Amino acid sequence: MTPTLSLSLSSGRSSCGRSLLRAGLSALVLAGLAACSSPEKPKPVDLPPVNAALLSVRQAWTVRIPEVSFPLQTDVSGDVVTVAGADGTVVSIDAVSGQERSRVSVGAPLSAGVGSDGSLAAVITQNNELVALQAGKVLWKQRLTAQAYTAPLVAGRRVFVQAADRTLSAWDGQTGRRLWAQPRTAENLVLKKPGVL
């Protein structure tokens, strides 16, 4: 399709103004036609096939854990991998050798995954208890004011918890003493789904 341009000039304008207007419009039309007739855009070059031999993967080790009914969260800190099963079993594994460092049961089913810094681990039971573990033993337990579906965050010798009512709290990792709590306005609908810490 050829572009068209229509122009009407009133007879009251001066001939000099009409000449300038015609020259400007002619330049505009020529620029538009030149843009339409430019060469095609370059086509991208096909990528070479990926060489499957560049990356070889092999299974290094396996460890059995009980069934997990919540989103599986493995916590890797240094060379320690910590995982938890829904039945309350918490397993710490040497990431290099695959040897279990510890396997302990907290005595109740869990509502969320595990948080760990490689030394201290924390889980939340379905009975609203925050449980801290160290060296394969239960270090302390504290009752929470609301259910939690988000795995605790362990950092800086502290345990951070986000409850279902979106209250944030911090606990001393060694003693279990609550350091602070930050309440939020209650939401009308709380989903049984983990949040983000």
XYZ file of C-alpha atoms in Angstrom:
197
model
C 0.000 0.000 0.000
C 1.364 3.420 -0.987
C 1.101 6.146 1.662
C -0.957 9.166 0.572
C -0.877 12.698 1.787
C -3.581 15.260 1.126
C -3.000 18.944 1.569
C -5.380 21.844 1.215
C -4.281 25.442 1.450
C -6.504 28.422 1.827
C -6.229 31.154 -0.763
C -5.634 33.794 1.915
C -2.027 32.748 2.616
C 0.982 34.281 0.987
C 2.774 32.426 -1.777
C 6.022 32.430 0.218
C 4.311 30.727 3.201
C 2.708 28.168 0.907
C 6.052 27.386 -0.703
C 7.698 26.818 2.665
C 4.810 24.660 3.829
C 4.947 22.575 0.635
C 8.723 22.147 0.962
C 8.417 21.037 4.610
C 5.635 18.578 3.844
C 7.538 17.211 0.852
C 10.559 16.582 3.066
C 8.345 14.847 5.620
C 6.772 12.593 2.962
C 10.195 11.710 1.503
C 11.554 10.828 4.977
C 8.540 8.578 5.587
C 8.970 6.823 2.237
C 12.697 6.356 2.868
C 11.976 4.725 6.227
C 9.516 2.300 4.606
C 12.041 1.225 1.987
C 14.962 0.545 4.367
C 16.560 -2.936 4.155
C 15.238 -5.811 6.289
C 16.371 -6.174 9.888
C 19.204 -8.662 10.448
C 18.097 -12.126 11.506
C 19.642 -13.650 14.643
C 22.181 -16.389 14.158
C 21.136 -19.860 15.343
C 22.813 -20.971 18.562
C 25.109 -23.976 18.314
C 23.846 -27.179 19.976
C 24.698 -27.607 23.650
C 27.387 -30.169 24.247
C 25.951 -32.546 26.849
C 29.462 -33.631 27.854
C 30.236 -30.192 29.318
C 28.336 -30.922 32.516
C 28.284 -34.331 34.074
C 26.124 -34.968 37.109
C 26.330 -37.919 39.423
C 24.627 -38.759 42.664
C 27.032 -38.131 45.535
C 24.981 -39.587 48.401
C 21.452 -40.282 49.642
C 19.843 -39.982 53.057
C 16.323 -41.133 53.879
C 14.059 -38.777 55.760
C 10.433 -39.263 56.760
C 7.634 -37.989 54.531
C 7.337 -34.232 54.101
C 3.800 -32.766 53.942
C 4.812 -29.088 53.847
C 7.042 -27.354 51.268
C 10.430 -29.060 51.632
C 13.025 -26.634 52.832
C 16.609 -27.714 53.124
C 18.863 -25.347 54.943
C 22.469 -25.359 53.802
C 25.038 -23.582 55.945
C 28.685 -24.186 55.179
C 29.053 -27.939 54.785
C 25.910 -28.835 56.778
C 22.558 -29.656 55.171
C 19.591 -29.704 57.572
C 16.199 -31.179 56.622
C 13.058 -32.046 58.570
C 10.270 -34.558 58.058
C 6.614 -33.929 58.828
C 6.738 -36.343 61.780
C 9.191 -34.089 63.659
C 12.463 -35.755 62.652
C 15.306 -33.287 62.029
C 18.410 -34.556 60.236
C 21.750 -32.752 59.888
C 23.970 -34.101 57.118
C 27.590 -33.494 56.140
C 27.224 -32.053 52.623
C 30.534 -33.486 51.404
C 30.353 -37.073 52.630
C 26.587 -37.514 53.106
C 27.134 -38.831 56.645
C 24.457 -37.972 59.181
C 25.753 -35.650 61.863
C 22.581 -35.964 63.913
C 19.021 -37.269 63.729
C 16.592 -36.189 66.421
C 12.836 -36.210 66.902
C 11.142 -33.196 68.500
C 8.258 -35.402 69.639
C 5.453 -33.824 67.588
C 4.500 -33.357 63.921
C 5.790 -30.185 62.262
C 3.804 -27.417 60.595
C 6.762 -25.934 58.677
C 10.285 -26.732 57.554
C 13.548 -26.235 59.371
C 15.807 -23.211 59.735
C 19.476 -23.616 60.601
C 22.795 -21.801 60.673
C 24.778 -25.068 60.614
C 25.029 -25.249 64.406
C 21.582 -24.319 65.721
C 18.387 -25.592 64.072
C 14.772 -24.568 64.753
C 11.384 -26.028 63.806
C 7.741 -25.299 64.630
C 5.358 -28.058 65.683
C 1.654 -28.296 64.955
C 1.143 -27.655 68.697
C 2.504 -24.079 68.195
C 5.858 -24.842 69.819
C 9.104 -23.362 68.597
C 11.817 -25.981 69.178
C 15.570 -25.274 69.013
C 18.073 -28.095 68.488
C 21.833 -28.204 68.808
C 24.290 -31.108 68.542
C 21.464 -33.622 68.083
C 19.568 -32.575 71.219
C 16.547 -30.412 71.979
C 17.965 -27.199 73.446
C 14.700 -25.452 74.357
C 10.988 -25.181 73.530
C 8.738 -22.105 73.589
C 4.987 -21.807 73.016
C 3.960 -19.434 70.196
C 0.812 -17.281 70.378
C -0.312 -18.309 66.873
C 0.275 -21.162 64.438
C 3.189 -20.735 62.023
C 3.528 -22.140 58.494
C 6.821 -20.434 57.618
C 10.098 -22.150 58.503
C 12.078 -20.235 61.155
C 15.113 -18.224 60.124
C 18.255 -18.832 62.194
C 20.932 -16.146 61.951
C 23.275 -14.314 64.319
C 22.509 -16.691 67.219
C 18.852 -15.661 66.934
C 15.719 -17.501 65.779
C 13.190 -15.429 63.811
C 9.590 -16.604 63.439
C 6.706 -15.375 61.296
C 3.349 -16.575 62.619
C 0.188 -17.054 60.548
C -1.129 -13.721 61.883
C 2.062 -12.213 60.341
C 3.543 -11.341 63.749
C 7.349 -11.396 63.653
C 9.319 -12.431 66.727
C 12.971 -12.951 67.604
C 14.253 -15.452 70.143
C 17.687 -15.916 71.727
C 19.152 -19.053 70.156
C 20.816 -20.365 73.325
C 18.284 -19.528 76.044
C 14.942 -19.399 74.190
C 14.124 -15.995 75.683
C 11.886 -13.879 73.452
C 13.815 -10.743 72.488
C 11.067 -8.854 70.667
C 7.811 -9.219 68.776
C 6.454 -7.040 65.987
C 2.677 -7.436 65.600
C 0.887 -6.548 62.385
C -2.733 -5.662 61.866
C -4.784 -8.799 61.501
C -5.674 -9.875 58.000
C -9.234 -10.936 57.227
C -8.107 -14.109 55.527
C -5.032 -16.099 56.515
C -4.032 -18.897 54.163
C -2.337 -22.019 55.434
C 0.662 -21.168 53.327
C 4.252 -20.173 54.175
C 5.248 -16.536 53.988
C 8.643 -15.005 53.331
C 11.154 -14.247 56.082
